[in-house]
Coordinates of C-alpha atoms and ligand atoms in Angstrom, one line a residue:
X12 CA -35.3 39.5 -12.8
X13 CA -31.9 40.6 -12.0
X14 CA -29.7 37.5 -11.1
X15 CA -29.3 37.4 -7.7
X16 CA -26.9 35.5 -5.1
X17 CA -28.8 32.3 -3.2
X18 CA -27.7 33.2 0.5
X19 CA -27.1 35.8 1.8
X20 CA -25.1 36.8 5.6
X21 CA -26.0 39.5 7.5
X22 CA -24.2 41.0 11.0
X23 CA -21.2 38.6 10.9
X24 CA -17.9 39.3 12.8
X25 CA -16.1 38.1 9.4
X26 CA -12.5 37.2 9.4
X27 CA -11.9 37.4 6.5
X28 CA -8.0 36.2 6.0
X29 CA -8.0 38.2 3.0
X30 CA -5.1 40.3 3.7
X31 CA -6.5 43.1 0.6
X32 CA -10.0 43.4 3.3
X33 CA -9.5 41.6 6.5
X34 CA -12.8 42.0 8.2
X35 CA -15.6 42.2 7.0
X36 CA -19.8 42.2 7.8
X37 CA -21.4 40.7 5.1
X38 CA -21.1 38.0 2.5
X39 CA -23.3 36.9 -0.4
X40 CA -22.5 33.2 -2.2
X41 CA -23.8 32.1 -5.9
X42 CA -23.4 28.8 -7.4
X43 CA -21.3 27.7 -4.3
X44 CA -19.0 30.5 -4.8
X45 CA -18.4 33.7 -2.8
X46 CA -19.6 36.6 -5.0
X47 CA -20.0 39.7 -3.1
X48 CA -18.1 40.8 0.7
X49 CA -19.5 43.6 2.6
X50 CA -18.9 46.4 5.4
X51 CA -22.8 47.2 7.1
X52 CA -26.1 46.2 5.5
X53 CA -25.4 45.7 2.1
X54 CA -28.5 46.7 -0.6
X55 CA -28.1 43.1 -1.9
X56 CA -31.6 40.6 -2.3
X57 CA -31.0 36.8 -2.0
X58 CA -33.1 33.4 -1.3
X59 CA -32.1 32.7 1.6
X60 CA -30.1 35.8 4.8
X61 CA -29.1 34.7 7.5
X62 CA -28.3 37.1 10.7
X63 CA -25.8 36.3 12.3
X64 CA -26.1 38.8 15.1
X65 CA -22.9 39.6 15.7
X66 CA -21.1 35.7 15.3
X67 CA -17.8 35.4 14.2
X68 CA -17.8 33.1 10.6
X69 CA -14.5 32.0 9.4
X70 CA -13.2 30.0 6.3
X71 CA -14.3 26.3 7.2
X72 CA -11.1 24.7 9.0
X73 CA -9.0 22.7 6.6
X74 CA -7.1 19.7 9.0
X75 CA -4.2 19.6 6.9
X76 CA -3.4 16.2 8.6
X77 CA -5.5 13.5 9.8
X78 CA -6.9 10.3 9.5
X79 CA -10.4 10.0 8.3
X80 CA -10.8 6.3 7.5
X81 CA -9.1 5.4 10.6
X82 CA -11.0 8.2 12.9
X83 CA -13.8 6.7 11.4
X84 CA -13.3 3.4 12.2
X85 CA -11.8 4.1 15.9
X86 CA -15.2 4.8 16.6
X87 CA -16.1 1.9 17.2
X88 CA -13.0 1.0 18.8
X89 CA -12.7 0.7 22.5
X90 CA -11.3 4.2 24.0
X91 CA -8.8 3.4 25.6
X92 CA -7.1 7.5 26.0
X93 CA -6.2 8.3 28.8
X94 CA -6.8 4.7 30.5
X95 CA -4.3 3.8 33.5
X96 CA -2.7 -0.3 33.2
X97 CA -5.8 -1.3 35.3
X98 CA -8.1 0.4 33.4
X99 CA -7.5 -0.7 30.0
X100 CA -7.8 -4.7 31.5
X101 CA -10.7 -4.0 32.8
X102 CA -12.2 -2.1 29.6
X103 CA -11.1 -4.7 27.5
X104 CA -12.6 -7.9 29.8
X105 CA -15.8 -5.6 29.6
X106 CA -15.7 -5.5 26.1
X107 CA -15.4 -9.0 25.1
X108 CA -17.9 -10.0 28.2
X109 CA -20.1 -8.7 25.2
X110 CA -18.2 -10.3 21.6
X111 CA -18.2 -13.9 20.5
X112 CA -15.4 -15.8 21.3
X113 CA -13.0 -15.5 18.5
X114 CA -13.5 -12.3 17.2
X115 CA -12.2 -9.0 17.7
X116 CA -11.8 -7.0 20.7
X117 CA -9.7 -4.3 19.0
X118 CA -8.9 -0.5 21.5
X119 CA -7.1 2.0 20.6
X120 CA -5.5 5.4 22.2
X121 CA -3.6 3.5 24.9
X122 CA 0.2 4.9 25.8
X123 CA 2.5 3.5 28.2
X124 CA 3.0 3.9 31.7
X125 CA 5.5 6.7 33.0
X126 CA 8.3 3.5 33.6
X127 CA 7.1 2.8 29.9
X128 CA 5.2 -0.4 30.4
X129 CA 3.1 -1.5 27.9
X130 CA -0.4 -3.2 28.5
X131 CA 1.3 -6.9 27.7
X132 CA -0.1 -10.6 26.3
X133 CA -0.1 -12.5 29.4
X134 CA -2.6 -10.3 31.2
X135 CA -4.8 -9.6 28.3
X136 CA -4.8 -13.7 27.7
X137 CA -5.9 -13.9 31.5
X138 CA -8.9 -11.3 30.7
X139 CA -9.5 -12.5 27.6
X140 CA -8.5 -15.5 26.5
X141 CA -10.6 -16.8 23.9
X142 CA -11.1 -13.1 21.9
X143 CA -7.9 -12.0 19.2
X144 CA -6.8 -8.8 21.4
X145 CA -5.6 -5.8 19.5
X146 CA -4.6 -2.6 21.0
X147 CA -3.7 0.5 19.2
X148 CA -1.2 3.0 21.0
X149 CA -1.7 6.5 20.8
X150 CA 0.7 7.2 18.4
X151 CA -0.2 4.9 15.8
X152 CA 3.4 3.1 15.8
X153 CA 3.1 0.4 18.0
X154 CA 0.3 -2.1 18.9
X155 CA -0.2 -5.1 21.6
X156 CA -1.5 -8.4 20.8
X157 CA -2.3 -11.2 23.3
X158 CA -0.9 -14.3 22.7
X159 CA -4.1 -15.8 20.0
X160 CA -3.4 -13.3 18.2
X161 CA 1.1 -13.9 18.1
X162 CA -0.7 -17.7 17.4
X163 CA -1.9 -16.4 13.9
X164 CA 1.2 -15.0 13.3
X165 CA 2.9 -17.7 14.1
X166 CA 5.4 -15.3 16.6
X167 CA 3.9 -17.1 19.8
X168 CA 7.5 -18.5 21.0
X169 CA 10.3 -15.9 19.0
X170 CA 10.2 -12.9 17.9
X171 CA 12.4 -12.8 14.3
X172 CA 13.7 -9.6 12.6
X173 CA 11.5 -7.1 10.4
X174 CA 12.9 -4.2 8.3
X175 CA 12.5 -0.8 10.2
X176 CA 10.4 -2.6 13.0
X177 CA 10.4 -4.7 15.8
X178 CA 8.6 -7.9 17.3
X179 CA 9.4 -7.1 21.4
X180 CA 10.7 -9.7 22.7
X181 CA 11.3 -10.4 26.8
X182 CA 15.0 -11.4 27.9
X183 CA 14.4 -15.4 27.2
X184 CA 13.3 -13.9 23.6
X185 CA 9.5 -14.8 24.1
X186 CA 7.5 -11.9 22.4
X187 CA 6.2 -10.1 24.9
X188 CA 2.7 -8.8 22.7
X189 CA 4.0 -5.5 21.8
X190 CA 4.5 -4.7 17.9
X191 CA 6.9 -1.9 16.7
X192 CA 6.2 0.1 13.6
X193 CA 6.2 -2.0 10.4
X194 CA 5.6 -5.3 12.3
X195 CA 2.0 -3.0 12.6
X196 CA 2.0 -5.0 9.4
X197 CA 1.7 -8.3 10.3
X198 CA -1.9 -7.9 12.3
X199 CA -3.2 -5.5 9.5
X200 CA -2.6 -8.8 7.3
X201 CA -5.1 -10.7 9.9
X202 CA -7.3 -7.4 9.8
X203 CA -7.0 -5.7 6.4
X204 CA -8.6 -4.7 3.6
X205 CA -11.5 -3.9 5.5
X206 CA -14.0 -4.1 2.8
X207 CA -15.9 -1.0 1.2
X208 CA -18.7 -0.9 3.2
X209 CA -17.1 -0.3 6.3
X210 CA -14.4 1.8 5.2
X211 CA -17.5 3.9 3.3
X212 CA -19.3 4.4 6.8
X213 CA -16.1 5.2 8.3
X214 CA -16.2 7.8 5.9
X215 CA -19.3 8.9 6.7
X216 CA -18.8 8.9 10.6
X217 CA -15.7 10.9 10.6
X218 CA -17.2 13.7 8.3
X219 CA -20.1 14.0 10.0
X220 CA -18.4 14.6 13.5
X221 CA -15.8 16.9 11.3
X222 CA -18.0 19.3 10.2
X223 CA -19.9 19.4 13.6
X224 CA -16.4 20.6 14.7
X225 CA -16.7 23.4 11.8
X226 CA -14.1 21.4 9.0
X227 CA -14.8 22.2 5.5
X228 CA -11.8 19.8 4.6
X229 CA -9.3 17.5 5.6
X230 CA -6.4 16.1 4.0
X231 CA -5.7 12.2 4.7
X232 CA -2.2 11.2 5.6
X233 CA -2.1 8.1 3.8
X234 CA -4.1 5.6 1.7
X235 CA -3.6 2.3 0.2
X236 CA -0.7 0.7 2.2
X237 CA 1.4 0.5 4.0
X238 CA 0.2 -0.3 7.9
X239 CA -1.4 2.7 7.4
X240 CA -3.4 1.9 4.1
X241 CA -7.0 0.1 5.1
X242 CA -7.1 -1.3 1.7
X243 CA -6.0 -1.5 -1.7
X244 CA -8.7 0.3 -3.4
X245 CA -9.6 3.0 -0.3
X246 CA -10.2 5.8 -2.6
X247 CA -12.8 4.0 -3.7
X248 CA -14.4 4.4 -0.6
X249 CA -14.6 7.8 -1.2
X250 CA -16.3 7.9 -4.0
X251 CA -18.7 5.6 -3.3
X252 CA -19.6 8.3 0.2
X253 CA -19.3 11.0 -2.6
X254 CA -22.3 9.2 -4.7
X255 CA -24.5 8.2 -2.1
X256 CA -24.3 12.2 -0.7
X257 CA -22.1 11.0 2.5
X258 CA -19.3 12.9 2.3
X259 CA -19.8 15.1 4.3
X260 CA -16.2 17.5 4.2
X261 CA -14.2 18.2 0.9
X262 CA -10.8 15.7 1.0
X263 CA -7.4 15.8 -0.5
X264 CA -6.0 12.3 0.0
X265 CA -2.4 11.3 0.3
X266 CA -1.5 7.8 -1.3
X267 CA 1.6 5.6 0.6
X268 CA 4.4 5.7 -1.2
X269 CA 3.9 1.7 -0.5
X270 CA 2.0 1.3 -3.1
X271 CA 4.4 2.9 -6.1
X272 CA 5.6 0.6 -8.5
X273 CA 7.7 0.7 -11.5
X274 CA 5.0 1.6 -14.8
X275 CA 7.2 1.2 -17.9
X276 CA 6.1 4.9 -19.1
X277 CA 7.9 6.5 -21.9
X278 CA 11.5 7.3 -20.9
X279 CA 11.1 11.0 -21.7
X280 CA 8.0 11.2 -19.2
X281 CA 11.0 10.9 -16.6
X282 CA 7.8 8.7 -14.5
X283 CA 9.9 5.2 -13.4
X284 CA 7.3 4.5 -10.0
X285 CA 4.0 6.1 -9.9
X286 CA 0.2 4.6 -9.7
X287 CA -1.9 3.3 -12.0
X288 CA -2.6 5.3 -15.3
X289 CA -0.5 7.9 -14.4
X290 CA -2.6 9.4 -11.8
X291 CA -0.9 11.6 -9.5
X292 CA -0.9 14.4 -7.2
X293 CA -4.0 17.0 -8.7
X294 CA -5.5 14.6 -10.3
X295 CA -9.6 15.4 -9.1
X296 CA -11.3 17.9 -8.1
X297 CA -12.4 20.6 -5.2
X298 CA -14.1 17.5 -3.4
X299 CA -12.2 14.7 -3.5
X300 CA -8.9 15.0 -4.9
X301 CA -5.6 13.5 -4.9
X302 CA -3.0 14.7 -3.2
X303 CA 0.3 14.0 -1.6
X304 CA 3.0 10.8 -2.0
X305 CA 2.8 10.1 2.1
X306 CA 6.5 8.2 2.9
X307 CA 7.4 7.5 5.9
X308 CA 11.0 7.6 7.0
X309 CA 11.1 7.1 10.8
X310 CA 8.7 6.9 14.1
X311 CA 7.4 8.5 17.0
X312 CA 9.3 11.2 19.5
X313 CA 6.9 9.4 22.7
X314 CA 7.6 5.4 21.1
X315 CA 11.4 6.4 21.0
X316 CA 11.0 5.1 17.7
X317 CA 12.2 8.2 15.8
X318 CA 15.2 8.9 14.0
X319 CA 17.2 11.0 16.0
X320 CA 21.4 12.3 15.7
X321 CA 22.2 11.9 19.5
X322 CA 20.3 9.2 22.0
X323 CA 16.5 10.1 23.4
X324 CA 17.2 11.7 26.9
X325 CA 18.4 9.0 30.1
X326 CA 18.2 6.4 26.9
X327 CA 22.1 6.3 26.2
X328 CA 21.8 3.3 23.1
X329 CA 19.1 4.4 21.7
X330 CA 18.9 7.2 18.7
X331 CA 15.9 5.7 17.0
X332 CA 15.6 4.1 13.4
X333 CA 14.8 5.0 10.0
X334 CA 12.1 2.7 8.8
X335 CA 14.0 1.9 5.7
X336 CA 17.3 1.9 4.2
X337 CA 18.5 6.5 3.7
X338 CA 19.0 5.5 0.0
X339 CA 15.9 4.0 -0.6
X340 CA 13.8 6.9 1.4
X341 CA 16.1 9.4 -0.8
X342 CA 15.4 7.7 -4.5
X343 CA 11.8 7.3 -3.3
X344 CA 11.3 11.2 -3.0
X345 CA 13.2 12.0 -5.6
X346 CA 11.7 9.6 -8.2
X347 CA 8.3 11.1 -7.1
X348 CA 9.8 14.4 -7.2
X349 CA 10.5 14.1 -11.1
X350 CA 7.0 12.3 -11.7
X351 CA 4.9 15.1 -10.6
X352 CA 3.9 14.0 -7.4
X353 CA 4.1 16.7 -4.4
X354 CA 5.6 14.7 -1.3
X355 CA 5.1 14.7 2.3
X356 CA 7.7 13.7 3.9
X357 CA 7.5 11.7 7.6
X358 CA 10.2 12.8 9.9
X359 CA 9.9 13.8 13.6
X360 CA 13.4 12.9 14.2
X361 CA 16.3 15.8 13.7
X362 CA 18.0 12.4 12.0
X363 CA 15.2 11.9 9.6
X364 CA 14.4 15.4 9.6
X365 CA 17.7 15.7 7.8
X366 CA 17.5 12.9 5.2
X367 CA 13.7 14.5 4.4
X368 CA 15.4 18.1 3.8
X369 CA 18.5 16.7 1.6
X370 CA 16.1 14.6 -0.7
X371 CA 14.2 17.5 -1.8
X372 CA 17.4 19.3 -2.3
X373 CA 18.6 16.4 -5.0
X374 CA 15.1 16.4 -6.6
X375 CA 15.2 20.3 -6.9
X376 CA 19.0 20.4 -8.2
X377 CA 18.8 17.1 -10.0
X378 CA 15.0 18.0 -11.8
X379 CA 14.0 21.0 -11.1
X380 CA 10.9 21.8 -10.4
X381 CA 8.4 25.3 -9.8
X382 CA 7.3 25.2 -6.5
X383 CA 6.5 21.6 -6.1
X384 CA 6.1 22.1 -1.5
X385 CA 6.8 19.4 -0.6
X386 CA 6.0 18.7 2.9
X387 CA 7.6 17.7 6.0
X388 CA 4.8 15.7 8.0
X389 CA 5.5 16.4 12.0
X390 CA 8.9 18.3 11.7
X391 CA 8.5 17.2 15.7
X392 CA 12.5 18.0 16.8
X393 CA 14.0 20.1 14.5
X394 CA 17.3 22.0 14.9
X395 CA 17.9 25.7 13.8
X396 CA 19.8 25.4 10.7
X397 CA 17.2 22.6 9.7
X398 CA 14.7 25.9 10.0
X399 CA 16.6 28.0 7.7
X400 CA 16.9 25.4 5.0
X401 CA 13.2 24.6 5.6
X402 CA 12.8 27.8 4.1
X403 CA 15.4 28.3 2.1
X404 CA 14.2 24.6 -0.1
X405 CA 10.5 26.1 0.2
X406 CA 9.7 22.9 2.1
X407 CA 6.5 23.0 4.5
X408 CA 6.7 22.1 8.1
X409 CA 2.8 20.2 8.9
X410 CA 2.9 20.5 12.7
X411 CA 0.5 18.9 15.0
X412 CA -0.7 22.0 17.8
X413 CA -2.8 20.1 19.7
X414 CA 0.4 17.2 20.8
X415 CA 1.5 20.0 23.7
X416 CA -1.4 19.6 25.6
X417 CA -2.3 15.2 24.8
X418 CA 1.8 13.9 23.7
X419 CA 3.7 17.2 25.4
X420 CA 4.9 15.4 28.7
X421 CA 6.5 12.6 26.6
X422 CA 7.7 14.2 23.8
X423 CA 9.5 16.7 26.7
X424 CA 11.3 13.8 28.6
X425 CA 12.1 12.0 25.1
X426 CA 14.5 14.5 24.2
X427 CA 15.4 15.8 27.3
X428 CA 15.6 19.1 28.4
X429 CA 18.6 20.4 26.0
X430 CA 16.8 20.0 23.1
X431 CA 13.0 21.2 24.2
X432 CA 13.9 24.5 22.6
X433 CA 13.3 22.2 19.2
X434 CA 9.8 21.0 19.8
X435 CA 7.0 21.4 17.1
X436 CA 8.5 24.5 16.3
X437 CA 5.9 27.6 14.9
X438 CA 6.8 31.0 15.9
X439 CA 10.6 30.3 14.2
X440 CA 8.8 29.1 10.8
X441 CA 7.1 31.9 10.5
X442 CA 9.5 34.4 11.6
X443 CA 12.0 32.5 8.7
X444 CA 8.9 33.3 6.2
X445 CA 7.5 29.3 5.8
X446 CA 3.6 29.2 5.9
X447 CA 2.1 27.6 8.8
X448 CA -0.4 24.5 8.6
X449 CA -2.9 23.6 11.2
X450 CA -3.6 19.6 11.7
X451 CA -4.4 17.3 14.4
X452 CA -2.6 13.8 13.5
X453 CA -6.4 12.7 14.5
X454 CA -7.2 10.0 15.7
X455 CA -3.6 10.7 17.0
X456 CA -4.9 13.0 19.2
X457 CA -8.1 15.2 19.5
X458 CA -9.0 16.6 16.2
X459 CA -11.4 19.5 17.0
X460 CA -9.2 22.6 15.3
X461 CA -10.4 25.2 18.2
X462 CA -8.2 22.3 20.9
X463 CA -5.4 22.5 18.4
X464 CA -5.3 26.5 18.1
X465 CA -6.2 26.3 21.7
X466 CA -2.9 24.5 22.0
X467 CA -1.2 26.4 19.4
X468 CA -1.4 29.5 21.4
X469 CA -1.2 28.3 25.5
X470 CA 1.5 25.5 24.7
X471 CA 1.4 23.8 27.6
X472 CA 1.6 19.8 28.4
X473 CA -1.3 18.2 30.1
X474 CA 0.8 18.2 33.3
X475 CA 0.8 22.0 32.9
X476 CA 5.0 22.4 32.0
X477 CA 4.8 24.6 29.4
X478 CA 5.9 23.2 26.1
X479 CA 8.7 25.0 24.5
X480 CA 6.7 28.0 25.0
X481 CA 9.2 30.4 22.9
X482 CA 7.4 28.5 19.6
X483 CA 4.3 29.7 21.1
X484 CA 2.1 32.2 18.5
X485 CA -1.1 34.6 18.0
X486 CA -4.5 33.3 18.0
X487 CA -5.0 34.9 14.8
X488 CA -2.0 33.4 13.0
X489 CA -3.2 30.5 14.5
X490 CA -6.7 30.4 13.0
X491 CA -4.7 31.7 9.7
X492 CA -2.7 28.7 10.2
X493 CA -6.1 26.5 10.1
X494 CA -7.6 27.7 7.1
X495 CA -5.5 30.2 4.6
X496 CA -2.4 27.7 5.7
X497 CA -3.6 24.5 5.3
X498 CA -5.0 25.8 2.1
X499 CA -1.6 26.9 1.0
X500 CA -0.2 23.7 1.6
X501 CA -2.6 21.6 -0.2
X502 CA -1.9 24.3 -3.2
X503 CA -4.9 25.0 -2.6
X504 CA -5.3 29.0 -1.5
X505 CA -6.6 29.8 -5.1
X506 CA -9.8 28.5 -4.1
X507 CA -10.4 27.8 -0.4
X508 CA -8.9 29.0 2.5
X509 CA -10.0 32.8 3.0
X510 CA -13.4 34.8 2.2
X511 CA -13.4 36.6 -0.9
X512 CA -15.1 36.7 -4.4
X513 CA -14.4 33.8 -6.0
X514 CA -14.0 31.6 -3.3
X515 CA -15.8 28.4 -2.2
X516 CA -18.3 29.0 0.1
X517 CA -17.2 27.5 3.0
X518 CA -17.2 29.0 6.2
X519 CA -17.4 27.9 10.0
X520 CA -19.6 30.2 12.1
X521 CA -18.1 30.5 15.7
X522 CA -19.5 32.0 19.1
X523 CA -17.2 34.6 20.0
X524 CA -13.8 36.2 17.9
X525 CA -11.0 33.6 19.2
X526 CA -8.5 36.6 18.3
X527 CA -9.9 38.7 21.0
X528 CA -11.1 36.3 24.2
X529 CA -8.6 35.2 26.6
X530 CA -6.5 33.3 25.6
X531 CA -7.2 31.0 28.4
X532 CA -10.8 30.3 26.7
X533 CA -10.9 29.7 22.9
X534 CA -11.1 25.7 23.3
X535 CA -14.3 26.3 25.1
X536 CA -15.4 28.3 21.8
X537 CA -18.4 27.0 20.6
X538 CA -19.2 25.7 16.4
X539 CA -22.5 26.9 16.1
X540 CA -22.2 25.7 12.6
X541 CA -21.1 25.8 8.8
X542 CA -21.5 26.4 5.4
X543 CA -20.1 24.1 2.5
X544 CA -20.6 24.5 -0.8
X545 CA -22.7 27.4 0.0
X546 CA -25.0 25.0 1.8
X547 CA -25.8 26.2 5.4
X548 CA -25.8 23.2 8.4
X549 CA -26.3 25.7 11.4
X550 CA -27.1 23.9 14.7
Ligands
LIG20 ZN1 -0.4 10.8 11.1

């Protein structure tokens, strides 16, 4: 008997993302790889045949920047998204009523009022005096705690200076409970590290949600340390999930720069700092691999902590700040490049973007290396000259489509009309010849890729205002970003991101073709199922 494919998918509207053959109607799979792409019904037999009856088949979505464990943990936290101050307090009170005194009440996703008012310690003390309350801002760049937590931290009465962050205080110098940027690490010391079993459960919960949304690959944007890492042994949670059959999607892990340390390698190796054993970008396999070093250069736009070259609108004294000394940040980027890492520099404000681009240029001059594919995460407020420079250096800008509707009004207010055209560029990046990935920064924003693609095309804020509409792209371009573009940003486009012989058999099945429906309907399309590693999971 001749060797045949395990799986044959027929009667499909296949959008391959392969420029040599953009459309097809059937796909054959064997051993977890695509072995044939066909027009019409192929003369092939397979162990399993799936007739899609005209549904659309695409490469599985790849979220190029998300926080998988953070999202998995947030699934168990009080949901504060879209809540007013009164609603926030009501939800905290209701949760505290069911939790023993002294335990934590953790909420996530809140936004300050339009006048800039955050929840405050005194109001939280009034409703939950005997609990430890910790409310995370939707940006992940700040949080609010109550007096019990401030007391644990020795911050009850006075606000010390914190490098790269701030303990906010009232006019009399008494902390208000708001902790910005690196000051959040103080709370992390009380709650972290989480035990591996908790983190493995979070990987499992997040992955199952991702699969249901058509996602087959994610890049996790920072593990191991800093204010964003959940445990120094976080990688082991992913390994455990995989061993237990609970890793639902393929994962590339960024490693937070805070855990880099001198290694004592031979001077000829050019590896001064890194992580133990010389592990670096590229180590791993198609399911679990090490991605870039993640380094934070600045903060958030909505929270007005991003490093700008001129002050925020209506806020003349505030141009934000860098998260560390500029020379130290530059040196960390150049050293990581030299040691063979891809680098993902979080840079939101144009001053931070300058720093990252300068560092990538220095790295290329001092230690030439072919196609390092360094990235700037967010690239949120970028001047026109910075687009041209990123293109010249081959630096990939990793934006978040869904921010338009969920955070767009706050971002427009932060930069003002004169800089609105700098925000979350797409069109100008493609026009400059750059590859555009797709990502969500979940749990900062909703992570379903069809929501992201909807916003990449429609570019409207939640109030209905246009969000830098000149940077809108077509649905076909957005779909390509969320599949092939993200694979490219992970240097994985030779194995995934398109449907062609030899590629991993990772697909999503959509109820309709996003490239032909009315663009305002994209968010409402359904994900009917996924295939990963050749294994179908159809609803
Ligand atoms: Zn992020």
